[in-house]
mmCIF file of C-alpha atoms in Angstrom:
data_model
loop_
_atom_site.group_PDB
_atom_site.id
_atom_site.type_symbol
_atom_site.label_atom_id
_atom_site.label_comp_id
_atom_site.label_asym_id
_atom_site.label_seq_id
_atom_site.Cartn_x
_atom_site.Cartn_y
_atom_site.Cartn_z
ATOM 1 C CA MET A 1311 -7.380 -27.403 -11.319
ATOM 2 C CA PRO A 1312 -7.053 -27.738 -7.543
ATOM 3 C CA THR A 1313 -4.545 -30.621 -6.804
ATOM 4 C CA GLY A 1314 -5.579 -31.646 -3.655
ATOM 5 C CA LEU A 1315 -8.061 -30.689 -0.777
ATOM 6 C CA PRO A 1316 -5.711 -27.987 0.717
ATOM 7 C CA GLU A 1317 -5.520 -25.907 -2.912
ATOM 8 C CA LEU A 1318 -9.127 -26.057 -3.476
ATOM 9 C CA LYS A 1319 -10.317 -24.769 0.266
ATOM 10 C CA ARG A 1320 -7.508 -22.210 -0.400
ATOM 11 C CA ARG A 1321 -9.113 -21.130 -3.635
ATOM 12 C CA LEU A 1322 -12.800 -21.402 -2.332
ATOM 13 C CA VAL A 1323 -12.201 -19.619 0.851
ATOM 14 C CA ASN A 1324 -9.860 -17.234 -0.358
ATOM 15 C CA GLU A 1325 -8.892 -16.459 -4.061
ATOM 16 C CA ILE A 1326 -12.257 -16.519 -5.688
ATOM 17 C CA PRO A 1327 -14.179 -14.547 -2.822
ATOM 18 C CA ASN A 1328 -10.973 -12.001 -2.890
ATOM 19 C CA ALA A 1329 -11.515 -11.526 -6.818
ATOM 20 C CA VAL A 1330 -15.141 -11.198 -6.941
ATOM 21 C CA ARG A 1331 -14.907 -8.462 -4.017
ATOM 22 C CA VAL A 1332 -12.619 -6.683 -6.141
ATOM 23 C CA GLY A 1333 -14.229 -6.773 -9.659
ATOM 24 C CA LEU A 1334 -17.832 -6.058 -7.781
ATOM 25 C CA GLU A 1335 -16.607 -2.890 -5.801
ATOM 26 C CA THR A 1336 -15.240 -1.747 -9.303
ATOM 27 C CA ALA A 1337 -18.593 -2.234 -10.789
ATOM 28 C CA MET A 1338 -20.437 -0.687 -7.799
ATOM 29 C CA LEU A 1339 -18.238 2.729 -8.189
ATOM 30 C CA GLU A 1340 -18.874 2.961 -11.851
ATOM 31 C CA SER A 1341 -22.496 2.527 -11.139
ATOM 32 C CA ALA A 1342 -22.608 5.184 -8.540
ATOM 33 C CA ASP A 1343 -20.635 7.408 -10.969
ATOM 34 C CA ARG A 1344 -23.566 7.095 -13.253
ATOM 35 C CA ILE A 1345 -25.995 7.603 -10.890
ATOM 36 C CA VAL A 1346 -24.218 10.717 -9.337
ATOM 37 C CA ALA A 1347 -23.719 12.535 -12.997
ATOM 38 C CA GLY A 1348 -27.514 11.955 -13.568
ATOM 39 C CA ALA A 1349 -28.559 13.504 -10.456
ATOM 40 C CA LYS A 1350 -26.454 16.257 -11.022
ATOM 41 C CA LEU A 1351 -28.030 16.744 -14.565
ATOM 42 C CA ARG A 1352 -31.832 16.900 -12.897
ATOM 43 C CA VAL A 1353 -31.119 18.953 -9.967
ATOM 44 C CA PRO A 1354 -32.324 22.331 -10.258
ATOM 45 C CA VAL A 1355 -29.486 25.187 -10.086
ATOM 46 C CA ASP A 1356 -30.165 28.318 -8.319
ATOM 47 C CA GLU A 1357 -26.236 28.547 -7.010
ATOM 48 C CA GLY A 1358 -24.978 25.328 -7.482
ATOM 49 C CA ASP A 1359 -24.615 24.507 -3.699
ATOM 50 C CA VAL A 1360 -26.982 21.363 -3.923
ATOM 51 C CA GLN A 1361 -25.269 20.072 -7.253
ATOM 52 C CA ASP A 1362 -22.170 20.405 -6.263
ATOM 53 C CA SER A 1363 -22.688 18.793 -2.759
ATOM 54 C CA ILE A 1364 -24.175 15.181 -4.810
ATOM 55 C CA ARG A 1365 -21.660 12.413 -4.398
ATOM 56 C CA HIS A 1366 -21.177 8.738 -3.404
ATOM 57 C CA HIS A 1367 -19.029 7.541 -0.290
ATOM 58 C CA GLY A 1368 -16.914 4.706 -1.703
ATOM 59 C CA VAL A 1369 -18.102 0.874 -1.227
ATOM 60 C CA ARG A 1370 -18.561 0.182 2.508
ATOM 61 C CA GLU A 1371 -19.417 -2.990 4.127
ATOM 62 C CA GLY A 1372 -23.092 -3.012 6.034
ATOM 63 C CA LYS A 1373 -23.923 -4.059 9.718
ATOM 64 C CA ARG A 1374 -24.860 -7.803 8.541
ATOM 65 C CA GLY A 1375 -22.694 -7.943 5.362
ATOM 66 C CA GLY A 1376 -23.047 -6.705 2.672
ATOM 67 C CA LEU A 1377 -21.591 -4.195 0.486
ATOM 68 C CA TYR A 1378 -23.001 -0.719 -0.308
ATOM 69 C CA VAL A 1379 -22.235 2.902 -1.582
ATOM 70 C CA ALA A 1380 -23.452 5.827 -0.261
ATOM 71 C CA ILE A 1381 -24.890 8.407 -2.512
ATOM 72 C CA THR A 1382 -25.747 11.600 -0.604
ATOM 73 C CA ALA A 1383 -26.747 15.165 -1.848
ATOM 74 C CA GLY A 1384 -26.345 18.495 0.389
ATOM 75 C CA ASP A 1385 -23.579 18.834 3.404
ATOM 76 C CA LYS A 1386 -24.874 19.503 7.058
ATOM 77 C CA SER A 1387 -21.401 22.069 7.405
ATOM 78 C CA THR A 1388 -22.134 24.416 5.014
ATOM 79 C CA GLU A 1389 -24.381 27.801 5.715
ATOM 80 C CA ALA A 1390 -26.796 27.303 3.393
ATOM 81 C CA ASP A 1391 -27.316 23.981 4.880
ATOM 82 C CA SER A 1392 -27.624 22.398 1.303
ATOM 83 C CA TYR A 1393 -28.580 19.118 3.288
ATOM 84 C CA GLN A 1394 -32.240 20.446 3.924
ATOM 85 C CA VAL A 1395 -32.425 22.013 0.538
ATOM 86 C CA ALA A 1396 -31.351 18.889 -1.158
ATOM 87 C CA ARG A 1397 -34.551 17.178 0.960
ATOM 88 C CA LEU A 1398 -37.215 19.695 0.018
ATOM 89 C CA LEU A 1399 -36.302 19.529 -3.637
ATOM 90 C CA GLU A 1400 -36.410 15.924 -3.784
ATOM 91 C CA PHE A 1401 -39.522 15.096 -1.759
ATOM 92 C CA GLY A 1402 -41.283 18.946 -2.103
ATOM 93 C CA THR A 1403 -43.173 20.271 0.564
ATOM 94 C CA GLN A 1404 -47.172 21.556 0.840
ATOM 95 C CA LYS A 1405 -46.114 24.342 -1.150
ATOM 96 C CA MET A 1406 -43.743 23.328 -3.353
ATOM 97 C CA VAL A 1407 -44.215 20.729 -5.831
ATOM 98 C CA ALA A 1408 -41.378 17.970 -5.704
ATOM 99 C CA GLN A 1409 -38.347 18.125 -8.591
ATOM 100 C CA PRO A 1410 -36.586 14.740 -7.635
ATOM 101 C CA PHE A 1411 -33.338 14.006 -9.095
ATOM 102 C CA LEU A 1412 -31.773 11.194 -6.918
ATOM 103 C CA LEU A 1413 -34.449 8.896 -7.252
ATOM 104 C CA PRO A 1414 -35.051 9.287 -11.136
ATOM 105 C CA SER A 1415 -31.212 8.890 -11.559
ATOM 106 C CA PHE A 1416 -31.125 5.576 -9.722
ATOM 107 C CA ARG A 1417 -34.127 4.301 -11.262
ATOM 108 C CA ASP A 1418 -33.218 5.030 -14.796
ATOM 109 C CA ASN A 1419 -29.445 3.128 -13.806
ATOM 110 C CA ARG A 1420 -30.519 0.482 -11.901
ATOM 111 C CA ARG A 1421 -30.420 -2.181 -14.452
ATOM 112 C CA ARG A 1422 -27.161 -1.369 -15.853
ATOM 113 C CA ALA A 1423 -25.984 -1.498 -11.989
ATOM 114 C CA LYS A 1424 -27.390 -4.728 -11.761
ATOM 115 C CA SER A 1425 -26.012 -6.087 -14.759
ATOM 116 C CA ALA A 1426 -22.838 -4.689 -14.478
ATOM 117 C CA MET A 1427 -22.490 -6.192 -10.908
ATOM 118 C CA GLN A 1428 -23.162 -9.700 -12.187
ATOM 119 C CA ARG A 1429 -21.109 -9.317 -15.145
ATOM 120 C CA ALA A 1430 -18.174 -8.387 -12.896
ATOM 121 C CA ILE A 1431 -18.552 -11.530 -10.375
ATOM 122 C CA ARG A 1432 -19.374 -14.002 -13.410
ATOM 123 C CA ASP A 1433 -16.058 -12.407 -15.132
ATOM 124 C CA ALA A 1434 -13.551 -12.740 -12.042
ATOM 125 C CA ILE A 1435 -14.624 -16.272 -11.392
ATOM 126 C CA ILE A 1436 -14.103 -17.279 -15.044
ATOM 127 C CA HIS A 1437 -10.973 -15.420 -15.355
ATOM 128 C CA LEU A 1438 -9.782 -17.289 -11.951
ATOM 129 C CA SER A 1439 -10.524 -20.797 -13.544
ATOM 130 C CA VAL A 1440 -9.248 -20.315 -17.084
ATOM 131 C CA ARG A 1441 -6.049 -18.547 -15.543
ATOM 132 C CA LYS A 1442 -5.436 -21.787 -13.062
ATOM 133 C CA GLN A 1443 -6.179 -24.036 -15.741
ATOM 134 C CA VAL A 1444 -3.197 -23.058 -18.194
#
């Protein structure tokens, strides 16, 4: 237990948020890996350019504060312009039926990701409180 007001303030302002952030980032990356793997299994494969381009870009901090992980498909720098192909596959065109792969993977993993993040936050707080009491 904190022995004084400065100790309590230090724990509430520094230790707990840092521990929560580390746990949360780990859970977010694991969830992003599952979403990417699911999308790679669902995407129609012709030459494999789109499938190879599906990836996440790590945990980032948003403009308003929150954390997020961006998952993308396609790469604008390739000759085949797999970015355009990925977008057309996901949403379709007037002449081609959509063959979504990212959104279904996200929907299938949404609850699991939310649970993992809640568990990471809870475990980080519990771990800190148990560790400091001993």
